[in-house]
Amino acid sequence: MTTQLSRRSLLALGAGLGASIGASTMLGSTALAKAPKLNTQTPYWHRFVVGDAEVTVVSDGPLPLGDPSGTFTGVPKEEVKKMLVDNFMNPDSVVLEQNSPVVNIGDKLVLFDTGMGTSKMFGPTTGQQQKNLAASGINASDIDAVVCTHAHIDHIGGLVGADDKPLFPNAQVYISQADYDFWIDEGKLGSPLKDFVLHARKNLLPVKDRLVFVKDGQEFLPGIQALAAPGHTVGHTIFMVTSKGKSFAFLGDLTHHSVLLMEKPRMEFSYDTDPKQSAATRVRLLDMLAANKIPVMAYHFAWPGYGHVAKAGEGFRYYPEPMNMQL
Ligand SMILES: [Zn+2]
């Protein structure tokens, strides 16, 4: 037997509710709110285990992109909106998360990407990484390595504080040389990329002496391998983390959206340096991850951004992993 809630019965339910509220108010009942609303949220960090490695995801906070029409391109605007509506998402406003894994592996504590830092280019909700890292019990001074997927502001913005001093005083910083060279280039200060270049210079130059350039295919830290994923930026790199035979891939900005760039992975993203190359890289690497059933952490997917990808139709589908609260 199926249960059907008709519009008429919903209305009746509403009327009943209204009547009972009215009655209790008249009687002076305090049944509606005995305690004050708390206006607090669950922690913005989450912990799980991969093989022998302990992974703590920390957030830098939500990054609002606004209307998706100007950002997700290469398909008609109406189609983008319909995809969002069909997935019960707001068609007029896309908000990205910023999920950074901190991996305790071997004798190293490794942070991937650093959020927006002090920049408010995307509004006031970003810049939470240090606070959430501390809340998770991790000292910034205990981080041995900061691994950056690329040199965009929302990934390197938290390398230094407002005083331009490194926020991870004992860490070496890993990034591709191609991205470093491209984004610190003063010659681009007169171009539309100006703000990105300014922030790359602000964050990368103070740690110049601690930089290590990662190469495609290289296992540059025990259990951590670089895989070149160019297109979003010239040197954009994703990372495979492996412990005791278990792996996950940190995707950085291989894909910014769990529906739009997965169902239609050849859709373009306006912040890509080379959108066509970015799309080709996305399809190639998601194909590989899906075929090998390797879990992924996507920096910009809904919190905490951990799950699987599988092939579906012309593209892919993202399956978020349930948050397991037992370690
Ligand atoms: Zn990003």
Tab-separated table of N, CA and C in Angstrom, residues 19 37 86 105 114 138 152 209 216 223 273 282 316:
chain	number	residue	atom	x	y	z
A	19	ALA	N	-4.266	25.832	14.770
A	19	ALA	CA	-5.258	25.870	15.845
A	19	ALA	C	-4.606	25.541	17.182
A	37	LYS	N	17.539	29.323	21.483
A	37	LYS	CA	18.239	28.744	20.334
A	37	LYS	C	19.735	28.946	20.530
A	86	ASP	N	17.228	20.078	-10.885
A	86	ASP	CA	16.952	18.638	-10.857
A	86	ASP	C	17.654	17.940	-9.699
A	105	ILE	N	50.985	10.685	8.166
A	105	ILE	CA	51.432	9.496	7.438
A	105	ILE	C	52.927	9.328	7.677
A	114	THR	N	45.610	25.664	1.450
A	114	THR	CA	45.544	26.486	2.672
A	114	THR	C	44.393	27.475	2.719
A	138	ILE	N	45.128	20.163	16.061
A	138	ILE	CA	46.402	20.180	15.328
A	138	ILE	C	47.055	21.561	15.463
A	152	HIS	N	46.377	29.310	-7.085
A	152	HIS	CA	45.227	30.218	-6.953
A	152	HIS	C	45.032	30.610	-5.491
A	209	ASP	N	62.294	30.132	0.208
A	209	ASP	CA	63.410	29.274	0.637
A	209	ASP	C	62.948	27.888	1.074
A	216	ASP	N	55.621	15.376	-12.029
A	216	ASP	CA	54.601	14.387	-12.389
A	216	ASP	C	55.096	12.966	-12.108
A	223	GLY	N	54.485	7.799	0.586
A	223	GLY	CA	53.063	7.539	0.373
A	223	GLY	C	52.313	8.652	-0.328
A	273	THR	N	42.705	28.314	-16.622
A	273	THR	CA	43.659	28.971	-17.512
A	273	THR	C	43.444	28.479	-18.943
A	282	ARG	N	40.265	16.456	-16.808
A	282	ARG	CA	39.210	16.008	-15.882
A	282	ARG	C	38.680	14.647	-16.317
A	316	PHE	N	30.137	11.380	-15.183
A	316	PHE	CA	30.422	10.682	-13.939
A	316	PHE	C	29.363	11.021	-12.901
